[in-house]
Each structure stands twice: as C-alpha cells, then as structure tokens.
Coordinates of C-alpha atoms and ligand atoms in Angstrom, one line a residue:
Chain A
M1 CA 0.0 0.0 0.0
T2 CA 2.8 2.5 0.9
Q3 CA 4.3 1.6 -2.4
V4 CA 1.1 2.5 -4.2
L5 CA 0.7 5.7 -2.4
A6 CA 4.4 6.7 -3.1
S7 CA 3.9 6.1 -6.8
G8 CA 0.7 8.0 -6.8
L9 CA 2.3 10.9 -5.0
A10 CA 5.2 10.8 -7.3
M11 CA 3.0 11.1 -10.4
G12 CA 1.0 13.8 -8.5
C13 CA 4.2 15.8 -8.0
V14 CA 4.9 15.6 -11.8
Y15 CA 1.3 16.8 -12.5
A16 CA 1.8 19.5 -9.9
L17 CA 5.0 20.8 -11.5
V18 CA 3.5 20.8 -15.0
G19 CA 0.3 22.4 -13.7
L20 CA 2.0 25.1 -11.7
S21 CA 4.4 26.0 -14.4
F22 CA 1.5 26.4 -16.8
I23 CA -0.2 28.7 -14.4
L24 CA 2.9 30.8 -13.9
I25 CA 2.6 31.8 -17.5
Y26 CA -1.1 32.3 -17.3
N27 CA -0.9 34.5 -14.2
A28 CA 1.8 36.7 -15.7
T29 CA 0.4 37.1 -19.2
H30 CA -3.2 35.6 -19.2
G31 CA -1.9 33.4 -22.0
L32 CA -2.7 29.7 -22.2
N33 CA 0.4 27.9 -23.4
F34 CA -0.9 24.9 -25.3
A35 CA 2.7 23.9 -26.1
H36 CA 3.3 23.2 -22.4
G37 CA 3.2 19.4 -22.9
E38 CA 5.8 19.8 -25.6
F39 CA 8.1 21.5 -23.0
V40 CA 8.0 18.3 -21.0
M41 CA 8.6 16.2 -24.0
L42 CA 11.5 18.3 -25.2
A43 CA 13.2 18.0 -21.8
G44 CA 12.8 14.2 -22.0
F45 CA 14.5 14.2 -25.4
I46 CA 17.3 16.6 -24.4
L47 CA 18.0 14.4 -21.4
Y48 CA 18.2 11.4 -23.6
S49 CA 20.7 13.1 -25.9
A50 CA 22.8 14.3 -23.0
V51 CA 23.0 10.8 -21.6
D52 CA 23.6 9.4 -25.0
A53 CA 26.5 11.8 -25.4
G54 CA 28.0 10.2 -22.3
A55 CA 27.1 12.6 -19.5
P56 CA 26.3 11.0 -16.2
M57 CA 22.7 11.2 -15.3
W58 CA 22.9 14.1 -12.8
L59 CA 24.9 16.2 -15.2
A60 CA 22.5 15.4 -18.0
A61 CA 19.6 16.5 -15.8
L62 CA 21.3 19.8 -14.9
A63 CA 22.2 20.4 -18.6
T64 CA 18.6 19.7 -19.5
L65 CA 17.3 22.3 -17.0
G66 CA 19.8 24.8 -18.3
C67 CA 18.7 24.2 -21.9
M68 CA 15.1 24.5 -20.9
G69 CA 15.7 27.8 -19.3
V70 CA 17.3 29.1 -22.5
F71 CA 14.5 27.5 -24.4
G72 CA 11.9 29.4 -22.3
L73 CA 13.6 32.7 -23.1
V74 CA 13.6 31.9 -26.8
F75 CA 10.0 30.8 -26.7
Q76 CA 9.0 34.0 -25.0
R77 CA 10.9 36.1 -27.6
L78 CA 9.6 34.2 -30.6
V79 CA 6.1 33.1 -29.7
F80 CA 4.9 35.4 -26.9
Y81 CA 6.5 38.7 -27.5
P82 CA 5.5 39.4 -31.1
L83 CA 1.8 38.7 -30.1
R84 CA 1.7 40.4 -26.7
D85 CA -0.6 43.1 -27.8
R86 CA -2.8 40.9 -30.0
P87 CA -6.0 39.3 -28.8
F88 CA -5.8 36.4 -26.4
L89 CA -6.5 33.8 -29.1
A90 CA -3.5 34.7 -31.2
F91 CA -1.0 33.4 -28.6
V92 CA -3.2 30.3 -27.9
I93 CA -3.2 29.5 -31.6
A94 CA 0.5 30.2 -31.9
T95 CA 1.3 27.8 -29.1
I96 CA -0.9 25.1 -30.6
G97 CA 1.1 25.6 -33.8
F98 CA 4.4 25.5 -32.0
G99 CA 3.3 22.3 -30.2
I100 CA 2.7 20.5 -33.5
F101 CA 6.0 21.9 -34.9
A102 CA 7.9 20.7 -31.8
R103 CA 6.5 17.2 -32.0
N104 CA 7.3 16.9 -35.7
L105 CA 10.7 18.3 -35.2
A106 CA 11.3 15.8 -32.4
L107 CA 10.2 13.0 -34.7
L108 CA 12.8 14.1 -37.2
V109 CA 15.6 14.5 -34.7
W110 CA 15.0 11.6 -32.4
G111 CA 12.9 9.2 -34.5
P112 CA 9.6 7.5 -33.8
N113 CA 10.9 4.8 -31.5
P114 CA 10.5 5.3 -27.8
L115 CA 13.8 6.0 -26.1
K116 CA 14.9 5.0 -22.6
V117 CA 17.2 6.8 -20.2
P118 CA 18.7 5.0 -17.2
S119 CA 17.5 5.5 -13.6
F120 CA 19.0 8.1 -11.4
F121 CA 19.8 5.3 -9.0
T122 CA 21.5 2.0 -9.1
A123 CA 19.4 0.5 -6.3
T124 CA 15.9 -0.7 -7.5
A125 CA 14.3 -0.6 -4.1
V126 CA 14.8 1.1 -0.7
S127 CA 13.3 0.3 2.6
L128 CA 11.6 3.1 4.5
L129 CA 9.5 2.6 7.6
G130 CA 9.2 -1.0 6.9
A131 CA 7.9 -0.5 3.3
T132 CA 9.8 -1.2 0.1
L133 CA 9.8 1.8 -2.1
T134 CA 11.2 2.7 -5.5
P135 CA 14.0 5.2 -5.1
E136 CA 12.8 7.0 -8.3
H137 CA 9.5 7.8 -6.6
L138 CA 11.0 9.1 -3.5
F139 CA 13.4 11.2 -5.6
I140 CA 10.5 12.7 -7.5
I141 CA 8.7 13.5 -4.2
A142 CA 11.7 15.0 -2.5
T143 CA 12.8 17.0 -5.5
T144 CA 9.3 18.5 -5.9
A145 CA 9.1 19.3 -2.2
V146 CA 12.5 21.2 -2.4
V147 CA 11.4 23.0 -5.6
L148 CA 8.1 24.1 -4.1
V149 CA 9.7 25.5 -1.0
T150 CA 12.3 27.3 -3.1
Q151 CA 9.7 28.7 -5.3
Y152 CA 7.7 29.8 -2.3
L153 CA 10.7 31.6 -0.9
L154 CA 11.5 33.2 -4.3
F155 CA 7.9 34.5 -4.7
F156 CA 7.2 35.6 -1.2
H157 CA 10.6 36.6 0.2
T158 CA 12.5 38.3 -2.5
A159 CA 12.2 41.6 -4.4
L160 CA 12.1 39.6 -7.7
G161 CA 9.2 37.6 -6.4
R162 CA 7.3 40.7 -5.4
G163 CA 7.9 42.1 -8.9
L164 CA 6.6 38.9 -10.4
R165 CA 3.5 38.7 -8.3
A166 CA 2.8 42.4 -8.8
T167 CA 3.1 42.1 -12.6
A168 CA 0.7 39.2 -12.5
Q169 CA -1.8 41.1 -10.5
N170 CA -1.7 44.5 -12.2
P171 CA 0.9 44.9 -14.9
E172 CA 0.2 48.5 -15.5
M173 CA 0.6 49.5 -11.9
A174 CA 3.8 47.4 -11.7
Q175 CA 5.2 49.5 -14.6
L176 CA 4.2 52.7 -12.9
L177 CA 6.5 51.6 -10.0
G178 CA 9.4 51.1 -12.4
I179 CA 9.1 47.3 -12.8
R180 CA 10.0 46.3 -16.3
Q181 CA 7.1 44.1 -17.4
N182 CA 8.9 42.5 -20.3
R183 CA 11.7 41.4 -18.1
M184 CA 9.3 39.9 -15.5
I185 CA 7.5 38.0 -18.3
A186 CA 10.8 36.7 -19.7
I187 CA 11.8 35.5 -16.3
T188 CA 8.4 33.9 -15.8
F189 CA 8.8 31.9 -19.1
V190 CA 12.3 30.8 -18.1
L191 CA 11.1 29.6 -14.7
S192 CA 8.1 27.9 -16.2
A193 CA 10.1 26.1 -18.9
M194 CA 12.6 25.0 -16.3
L195 CA 9.8 23.6 -14.1
A196 CA 8.1 21.8 -17.0
G197 CA 11.6 20.6 -17.9
L198 CA 12.1 19.3 -14.4
A199 CA 8.9 17.3 -14.7
G200 CA 10.2 15.8 -17.9
V201 CA 13.5 14.9 -16.4
L202 CA 11.8 13.3 -13.4
V203 CA 9.4 11.2 -15.4
A204 CA 11.8 10.3 -18.2
P205 CA 13.4 7.4 -16.3
I206 CA 10.1 5.8 -15.4
F207 CA 8.3 6.5 -18.7
L208 CA 9.6 5.9 -22.2
I209 CA 10.5 9.1 -24.1
D210 CA 8.5 9.7 -27.3
T211 CA 6.5 12.5 -28.8
E212 CA 3.5 11.5 -26.6
L213 CA 5.4 12.0 -23.3
G214 CA 4.0 15.6 -22.9
G215 CA 0.5 14.7 -23.9
A216 CA 0.3 12.0 -21.3
V217 CA 1.2 14.5 -18.6
I218 CA -0.4 17.7 -19.7
L219 CA -3.9 16.3 -19.7
K220 CA -3.7 15.3 -16.1
A221 CA -2.0 18.6 -15.3
F222 CA -5.0 20.5 -16.8
I223 CA -7.4 18.4 -14.7
A224 CA -5.2 19.2 -11.7
I225 CA -5.3 22.9 -12.4
I226 CA -9.0 23.0 -12.8
I227 CA -9.7 20.9 -9.7
G228 CA -7.4 23.1 -7.7
G229 CA -8.9 26.3 -8.9
F230 CA -7.7 27.9 -12.2
G231 CA -5.0 30.5 -11.5
S232 CA -4.2 29.3 -8.0
I233 CA -0.7 27.9 -7.6
P234 CA -1.4 26.0 -4.3
G235 CA -4.5 24.8 -6.1
A236 CA -2.4 23.4 -9.0
V237 CA -0.2 21.6 -6.5
L238 CA -3.1 20.2 -4.5
G239 CA -4.9 19.2 -7.7
G240 CA -1.9 17.5 -9.0
L241 CA -1.4 15.4 -5.9
I242 CA -5.1 14.5 -5.9
V243 CA -5.1 13.4 -9.6
G244 CA -1.9 11.4 -9.1
L245 CA -3.2 9.6 -6.0
L246 CA -6.7 9.0 -7.5
E247 CA -5.3 7.6 -10.7
I248 CA -3.2 5.0 -9.0
L249 CA -5.8 4.1 -6.4
V250 CA -8.4 3.6 -9.1
A251 CA -6.0 1.6 -11.2
V252 CA -5.1 -0.7 -8.4
H253 CA -8.4 -1.1 -6.7
V254 CA -11.0 -0.6 -9.4
S255 CA -9.9 -0.9 -13.0
S256 CA -6.8 0.2 -14.8
T257 CA -8.6 0.2 -18.1
Y258 CA -11.1 2.8 -16.9
K259 CA -8.8 4.8 -14.7
D260 CA -8.9 7.8 -17.0
A261 CA -12.7 7.7 -17.3
I262 CA -13.0 7.5 -13.6
A263 CA -10.6 10.4 -13.1
F264 CA -12.7 12.5 -15.4
G265 CA -15.8 11.5 -13.5
V266 CA -14.3 12.7 -10.2
F267 CA -13.1 15.8 -12.0
I268 CA -16.7 16.7 -13.1
L269 CA -18.0 15.9 -9.6
V270 CA -15.5 18.3 -8.0
L271 CA -16.5 21.0 -10.4
L272 CA -20.2 20.4 -9.6
V273 CA -19.5 20.9 -5.9
F274 CA -16.8 23.6 -6.2
P275 CA -17.4 25.4 -9.5
R276 CA -14.2 27.5 -9.0
G277 CA -12.1 24.5 -8.0
L278 CA -11.0 23.6 -4.5
L279 CA -8.7 26.7 -3.9
G280 CA -10.2 29.0 -6.5
G281 CA -10.5 32.1 -4.3
P282 CA -12.4 35.3 -5.1
V283 CA -11.4 37.0 -8.3
E284 CA -9.6 39.8 -6.4
D285 CA -6.9 37.3 -5.4
R286 CA -5.5 37.3 -8.8
V287 CA -6.7 40.2 -10.9
Chain B
M1 CA 13.5 75.0 -16.7
P2 CA 10.4 73.6 -14.9
L3 CA 10.5 70.0 -13.6
L4 CA 7.6 69.0 -15.9
Q5 CA 7.0 70.8 -19.2
V6 CA 4.3 69.7 -21.5
E7 CA 4.0 71.4 -24.9
G8 CA 1.3 70.9 -27.6
L9 CA 0.5 67.4 -26.4
R10 CA -1.9 65.4 -28.5
A11 CA -3.1 62.0 -27.6
G12 CA -6.1 59.6 -27.9
H13 CA -7.1 56.1 -27.3
G14 CA -6.4 53.3 -29.9
Q15 CA -7.4 54.4 -33.3
G16 CA -9.9 57.0 -31.9
A17 CA -10.0 60.7 -32.4
D18 CA -7.7 63.0 -30.3
V19 CA -8.8 63.3 -26.7
L20 CA -6.1 65.9 -25.9
H21 CA -5.9 68.7 -28.5
G22 CA -2.5 70.3 -27.8
I23 CA -2.1 70.6 -24.1
S24 CA 0.6 72.8 -22.6
L25 CA 1.4 73.0 -18.9
T26 CA 4.3 73.2 -16.5
V27 CA 5.0 72.2 -13.0
A28 CA 8.0 73.9 -11.4
E29 CA 10.2 72.4 -8.7
G30 CA 8.4 72.4 -5.4
E31 CA 5.0 73.5 -6.8
L32 CA 1.6 71.9 -6.2
V33 CA -0.4 72.4 -9.3
C34 CA -4.0 71.3 -9.8
L35 CA -5.8 70.4 -13.0
I36 CA -9.6 70.6 -12.8
G37 CA -12.2 69.6 -15.3
A38 CA -15.5 67.9 -15.8
N39 CA -16.1 64.2 -16.5
G40 CA -14.5 63.1 -19.7
A41 CA -12.4 66.3 -20.2
G42 CA -9.3 64.2 -20.6
K43 CA -7.7 64.5 -17.2
T44 CA -6.9 60.9 -16.8
T45 CA -5.8 60.6 -20.4
L46 CA -3.3 63.5 -19.8
L47 CA -1.7 61.8 -16.8
R48 CA -1.5 58.5 -18.5
T49 CA 0.1 60.1 -21.5
I50 CA 2.7 61.8 -19.4
M51 CA 3.5 58.4 -17.8
G52 CA 3.8 56.7 -21.2
L53 CA 0.7 54.5 -20.7
V54 CA -0.9 56.3 -23.6
K55 CA 1.4 57.1 -26.5
P56 CA 1.6 60.7 -27.4
R57 CA 0.6 61.6 -31.0
A58 CA 2.3 64.9 -31.1
G59 CA 4.0 67.4 -28.8
R60 CA 6.7 67.3 -26.2
V61 CA 6.9 66.1 -22.6
Q62 CA 10.0 67.1 -20.7
F63 CA 10.7 65.8 -17.3
A64 CA 13.7 66.5 -15.1
G65 CA 15.5 67.9 -18.2
R66 CA 14.8 64.8 -20.4
E67 CA 12.4 64.3 -23.3
I68 CA 10.1 61.5 -22.1
A69 CA 7.5 61.4 -24.8
G70 CA 7.5 57.9 -26.2
M71 CA 9.6 56.4 -23.4
A72 CA 8.5 53.2 -21.6
T73 CA 6.4 53.7 -18.5
A74 CA 8.9 51.9 -16.2
S75 CA 11.7 54.2 -17.5
I76 CA 9.7 57.3 -16.8
A77 CA 8.9 56.0 -13.3
R78 CA 12.6 55.4 -12.8
L79 CA 13.3 59.0 -13.6
G80 CA 11.2 60.0 -10.7
A81 CA 7.6 60.5 -11.8
S82 CA 5.1 58.6 -9.7
L83 CA 1.4 58.3 -10.6
V84 CA -1.3 57.4 -8.1
P85 CA -3.9 56.2 -10.7
E86 CA -7.6 56.6 -10.7
G87 CA -8.9 53.7 -8.6
R88 CA -5.7 53.6 -6.6
G89 CA -4.1 50.5 -8.2
V90 CA -3.1 48.7 -5.0
F91 CA -2.0 45.1 -5.6
P92 CA -4.9 43.3 -3.9
G93 CA -3.1 40.0 -3.3
L94 CA 0.1 41.6 -1.8
T95 CA 0.4 42.6 1.8
V96 CA 0.5 46.3 2.7
L97 CA 4.2 45.9 3.4
D98 CA 4.9 44.2 0.1
N99 CA 2.9 46.9 -1.8
L100 CA 5.2 49.5 -0.2
R101 CA 8.5 47.6 -0.5
L102 CA 7.8 47.1 -4.2
A103 CA 7.7 50.8 -4.7
A104 CA 11.4 51.1 -3.9
T105 CA 12.1 49.6 -7.4
P106 CA 12.9 52.9 -9.1
W107 CA 15.9 53.5 -6.8
G108 CA 16.7 49.9 -5.9
G109 CA 16.1 50.6 -2.3
T110 CA 16.8 47.9 0.3
G111 CA 17.7 47.5 3.9
V112 CA 18.1 50.6 6.1
A113 CA 17.3 53.1 3.4
L114 CA 14.1 51.3 2.5
Q115 CA 13.1 51.0 6.1
A116 CA 13.6 54.7 6.6
E117 CA 11.2 55.4 3.7
L118 CA 8.7 52.9 5.2
D119 CA 8.9 54.6 8.6
R120 CA 8.2 57.9 7.0
V121 CA 5.0 56.5 5.3
F122 CA 4.0 54.8 8.6
A123 CA 4.4 58.2 10.4
L124 CA 2.2 59.8 7.8
F125 CA -0.4 57.0 7.9
P126 CA -0.2 55.1 11.2
I127 CA -3.1 52.8 10.1
L128 CA -0.8 51.3 7.5
A129 CA 1.7 50.3 10.1
E130 CA -1.0 48.6 12.0
R131 CA -2.2 46.7 8.9
R132 CA 1.2 46.0 7.4
A133 CA 0.7 42.3 7.3
Q134 CA -2.8 42.4 5.8
L135 CA -3.5 41.8 2.1
A136 CA -4.3 45.1 0.4
W137 CA -7.8 44.1 -0.8
S138 CA -9.0 43.8 2.8
L139 CA -8.4 47.6 3.4
S140 CA -11.2 50.1 3.3
G141 CA -11.3 52.6 0.4
G142 CA -9.7 55.3 2.5
Q143 CA -6.9 53.0 3.6
Q144 CA -6.3 51.9 0.1
Q145 CA -5.9 55.5 -1.0
M146 CA -3.4 56.1 1.9
L147 CA -1.6 53.0 0.7
A148 CA -1.5 54.2 -2.9
I149 CA -0.2 57.6 -1.8
G150 CA 2.3 56.1 0.7
R151 CA 3.5 53.7 -2.0
A152 CA 4.0 56.6 -4.4
L153 CA 6.2 58.3 -1.8
V154 CA 8.4 55.2 -1.3
T155 CA 9.4 55.6 -5.0
R156 CA 11.1 58.9 -3.8
P157 CA 9.3 60.9 -6.5
K158 CA 10.5 64.1 -7.9
L159 CA 7.0 64.6 -9.2
L160 CA 3.9 63.1 -7.7
L161 CA 0.9 62.8 -10.1
L162 CA -2.5 62.1 -8.5
D163 CA -5.7 61.2 -10.3
E164 CA -8.7 62.1 -8.3
P165 CA -7.4 60.9 -4.9
S166 CA -10.7 62.1 -3.2
L167 CA -12.9 59.9 -5.4
G168 CA -15.2 57.7 -3.4
L169 CA -14.0 58.9 0.0
A170 CA -16.1 60.2 2.9
P171 CA -16.0 64.0 3.3
N172 CA -13.8 63.9 6.5
L173 CA -11.4 61.6 4.8
V174 CA -11.2 63.8 1.7
E175 CA -10.1 66.7 3.9
Q176 CA -7.5 64.5 5.5
V177 CA -6.2 63.4 2.1
F178 CA -5.8 67.0 0.9
D179 CA -4.1 68.0 4.1
T180 CA -1.7 65.1 3.6
L181 CA -1.0 66.1 0.0
A182 CA -0.2 69.7 1.1
E183 CA 2.1 68.3 3.8
I184 CA 3.9 66.1 1.3
N185 CA 4.3 69.1 -1.0
R186 CA 5.7 71.2 1.9
L187 CA 8.3 68.4 2.4
G188 CA 9.5 69.2 -1.1
V189 CA 7.6 66.9 -3.5
S190 CA 6.3 68.7 -6.6
T191 CA 2.8 67.6 -7.3
L192 CA 0.3 67.6 -10.2
L193 CA -3.1 67.0 -8.7
V194 CA -6.1 66.1 -10.9
E195 CA -9.5 66.7 -9.3
Q196 CA -13.2 67.2 -9.9
N197 CA -13.4 68.5 -6.3
A198 CA -12.2 71.9 -7.5
L199 CA -12.7 74.0 -4.4
M200 CA -10.6 71.7 -2.2
A201 CA -8.0 71.2 -4.9
L202 CA -7.6 75.0 -5.4
D203 CA -7.4 75.4 -1.6
V204 CA -4.2 73.4 -1.4
S205 CA -2.6 74.3 -4.7
H206 CA -0.3 77.1 -5.8
R207 CA -1.6 77.2 -9.4
G208 CA -4.3 75.6 -11.4
Y209 CA -5.3 74.7 -14.9
V210 CA -8.9 74.2 -16.2
L211 CA -9.3 71.4 -18.8
E212 CA -12.4 71.3 -21.0
L213 CA -12.8 68.8 -23.8
G214 CA -9.1 68.2 -24.2
R215 CA -8.1 71.9 -24.1
I216 CA -6.7 74.1 -21.4
V217 CA -9.2 76.9 -21.1
A218 CA -7.8 78.7 -18.0
A219 CA -4.5 78.8 -16.2
D220 CA -3.7 81.0 -13.2
T221 CA -2.8 81.1 -9.6
A222 CA -5.1 79.1 -7.4
A223 CA -6.5 82.2 -5.7
A224 CA -7.2 83.9 -9.0
L225 CA -9.0 80.8 -10.4
R226 CA -11.1 80.6 -7.2
D227 CA -12.3 84.1 -8.0
D228 CA -12.8 83.6 -11.7
A229 CA -16.4 83.9 -12.6
R230 CA -16.3 81.1 -15.3
V231 CA -14.6 78.7 -12.9
Q232 CA -17.1 79.5 -10.2
G233 CA -20.0 78.9 -12.5
A234 CA -18.8 75.7 -13.9
Y235 CA -16.8 74.0 -11.1
L236 CA -17.5 75.7 -7.8
G237 CA -21.2 75.5 -7.7
G238 CA -21.9 79.2 -8.3
Ligands
LIG1 N1 -9.4 53.4 -22.7 C1 -10.2 54.3 -23.4 N2 -10.5 53.9 -24.7 C2 -11.2 54.8 -25.5 N3 -11.6 56.0 -25.1 C3 -11.3 56.4 -23.8 C4 -10.6 55.5 -22.9 N4 -10.4 56.2 -21.8 C5 -11.1 57.4 -21.9 N5 -11.6 57.5 -23.1 C6 -12.3 58.7 -23.6 O1 -11.4 59.8 -23.6 C7 -12.1 60.9 -23.1 C8 -11.4 61.5 -21.9 O2 -11.5 60.5 -20.8 P1 -10.7 60.7 -19.5 O3 -10.9 59.4 -18.7 O4 -9.3 61.1 -19.8 O5 -11.5 61.9 -18.8 P2 -11.4 62.4 -17.3 O6 -11.3 63.8 -17.4 O7 -10.4 61.7 -16.6 O8 -12.8 62.0 -16.8 P3 -13.3 61.5 -15.3 O9 -13.5 62.7 -14.5 O10 -14.6 60.8 -15.6 O11 -12.2 60.6 -14.8 C9 -13.5 60.5 -22.8 O12 -14.3 60.9 -24.0 C10 -13.5 59.0 -22.7 O13 -14.7 58.4 -23.2
LIG2 MG1 -10.4 60.4 -14.9

C-alpha cells in the first residue's frame, strides 16, 4: 500500500510541477500555453541526448534544465513577445502551432521509436519505515518538495518575487512603479520552462520518451489545475497530488482500463460541488 | 526650466480621435499644481500620456530635463515620476508591506534606506503600520488611498501625479487626504493633482489649470482661479 501511495504521490508531483508552471505563464500574461506538454517532451529528449553523449545522469539532468531555461527565453521572444498586444486567441493558436511543430521536429531528430534513459539510482528498491519503495518515486517527491519550498521563498521573500506577483496582479501599476514588465514576463517563461523541464527529467526514467510524453502528462495537469482552482498555484499543486493519487488508487483497486474515465468522473464531480475548484478564491486574489 | 514641461501634447485612445488637443502646462520644482475639469475632459488621459501608458501623437513632454514622450512607462517611473492612478491600483493580493516595498524599485532601495522610507510613510499614515501584514484588498477605500499615496512616496518621486485621490471617500477623509498632500508638498515633493473637487483642490494648490474637452481653457494662480467667474459657475457650484 505504501508503495502504491508513493507512486501516486510521485506522479502527482509531476502533474503539480507541470500544472503550476503552466499557471505561472497564465498568471503573468493571461496566455494559455498549449505547447506546455511539448516543453515536458522536449526536456525528455534533451535528457536522452545528453545521456547518449556520455554525460552522467545528474549532469545530463542539470544540462537539460539549463537548456530548458534558455528555451523558455527563446520561446518567450519568438512566440509570446510578437503577439503580446494581440487578442488572447493569437497566442493560444501560436502555441498550438508551436506544439505541432515541436512534436514533428522531435520525430525528425529523435525518430519514432520510444527512447529509454537510465534510472538516477543503481538500487531498485529502498526500505523506508518497513515499506519497500522505488528510489525513483522518493526522488521525485523529495525534489518536488524542495522545488516548491524554493519557489515559495522566491515568490514571497525576494524583491524579484514581489515584482513577479505584482506584474501578474496589475501589470500597468507594476510598470508605474518602475518594474520592467517584459523582463518579468521573460523571467516567468524561463522559470516555467525549467519547471516543466524538471517534470520531464523526473518522469523520463520511469516512462519511455517519445512524442507522446508531454501529452500523457499535460492532460492530467490540466485536470489538476481546474480541480485546484484555475489560476491558483497552491491549487495546482493540491490538484496534481489528488489526480496522481486518485489515478493510482483507481488503477489498483477498481480498474486500470477505466482509470482515466473515472478520473474524469471525479473531476466533473469536484466542479459540480466547487465550481471554482478547491482553492479558487475570489477574483480579487489574482486580478 | 520647470520640472515638468508639456507642450502641444496630442493623444487619444487606440485608433480613436484625439482626446487631448494640444495641451501645454508646467509644474515647477516644489509646486503643487492642480488640474480641474469635468467628467470626460481628458484629465486621466493626460496623466496616462505623461506616464507613457498612452502614446503621445504629437507634442513634447520634458521631465527633469529629459524628453520622455515615447519612453517606456517603467523608465519614466525610474526618472522619478510617480502616478497614483484613478482607482488607486493597489496590488490586492500583496500585503500592505509588500505593496510599499515594491515601490522602492525605481531607486533599488533595500535595507536601512528602504526601512527609513517605510517609517516615513507609517508616520504619515499610522493605520498602514497597524495593517502592514494584511492583504491590500482587505483595506477600506480610504486606507487603500493612503496605501496608494504612501506607496508613491516610497518611490522617492521628484514629481507626484494624483488622479482624483478624493474619489469615493467620505468627506472627512477627503479633507485628510488633501491636508496630507499639502504636507507632502511642503516636504518638497512637486505635485500635479487632478481633481473634480475643484474647491478643495484649489485650496491646497499654488496654481491651477482648467481642462475642457481636451483643451486648457484657463491657467492662473489658485487664488485667481477661485475668484474667476467662469470657474465659479462651472466648477465651484456658483
Ligand atoms: N481606454 C479608453 N478607450 C477609449 N476611449 C477612452 C478611454 N479612456 C477614456 N476614453 C475617452 O477619452 C475621453 C477622456 O477621458 P478621461 O478618462 O481622460 O477623462 P477624465 O477627465 O479623466 O474623466 P473623469 O472625470 O470621468 O475621470 C472620454 O471621452 C473618454 O470616453
Ligand atoms: Mg479620470
């Protein structure tokens, strides 16, 4: 049972990272990045290439995160920035287009066959409190916890974090206080791409890497975001954990064939009871 | 050369017709100047154009010896112009303290220097000190206005621009806000005050301008404007 919970929590952490990184961009720009799943996919492929080039796993992971940061900046410059004053839908469509482009590019570069990266660990099982757990799952949970705490500190205890939150809440007023909006948005994209990339790095060893890697994760992350309350970062995290746990519990105890259908059922139920999601506060919280 | 010099400024919204039809005005170092005018005269548009939120179509805006027409808003703010916008613009989901700390961005203030600015604001508005840990949306309208003004002071402005700070406040609070603005000005902050509440605005100002449909129709000392028959008829209720 502990094993099952750990694996559910681990997947939940991945959904949480993807969901919250998606929401970072949404809060800062009101843009919906429909290429976000491809961010995760791209990180998986970059990780594979780094390992393939002979880098040890930890170095490959760091290199991937670095690449994703740069990628976030480039994405911001090429996809977001030119459309920043256009209607909402322009960016959405551009990201959908970019997603298709990225998947096809990946197909060209890395081929259609699913790729495998080694585990971060040599051990296949660790004992903790009498239970036998997969080190990979514990690693995902621990890494996510550290990242969430770091992000909280960044957002709530640094000047940069205040600037990021202010820009998300009222970009015009932030500029009136001398905060450079474009810089804040660029930083947001870098952070977001790195967090999505981290999710990719964390799942790559337990999944196979192919062009569907992002799609598998992003759908659950969307459900997590909506269950948690659209726009709420704690909500995205809570929603992610719920979806991860629910998915595994249903698969183990009910039916693994229908786990997605049942997850959707619960999703609809939550929305019926909490139309704004679990942590979807009053509108003033964000706007 | 005055601190702010606007000459022949034209501006409008989007593709729309001009809202400002060639505005010229100045604010000298240390002055408190008010701009009065009816609904829709273009007061807000003028302040927003000075701050670069609306792009000027023609004319010049010089501030602290630099041409700022066409500059990015954040750069204008960093030169020392601070706008308290209509509706106050506090960050609702940030604490009172974070709202204030953020405002040190133009001069990169931290540590002791920032704390000194915060203490000055708290001395001016003790209620903000009491509520420093509260989220800004939970403040009353009057407290939000104090926060907005206090926040503008933390930017260490050379020029403070205020867009109808009395709007939506109870009469006793309005008086308090105007007293505070006069006090801030006495401490050396040049101020451009936009108001519909003409009488009170003229009471605290050195000079005033009257804006009608995007044109300056009168400019004089505050005392002279108060006695001007046209101004009395239109803005001072007879
Ligand atoms: N964002 C906008 N888009 C289009 N037109 C606008 C916009 N804001 C203001 N206007 C128009 O510009 C003109 C001047 O408006 P402005 O808000 O500058 O007046 P104001 O003097 O500040 O009025 P008030 O006393 O109501 O605040 C009005 O005709 C208004 O309809
Ligand atoms: Mg106005």
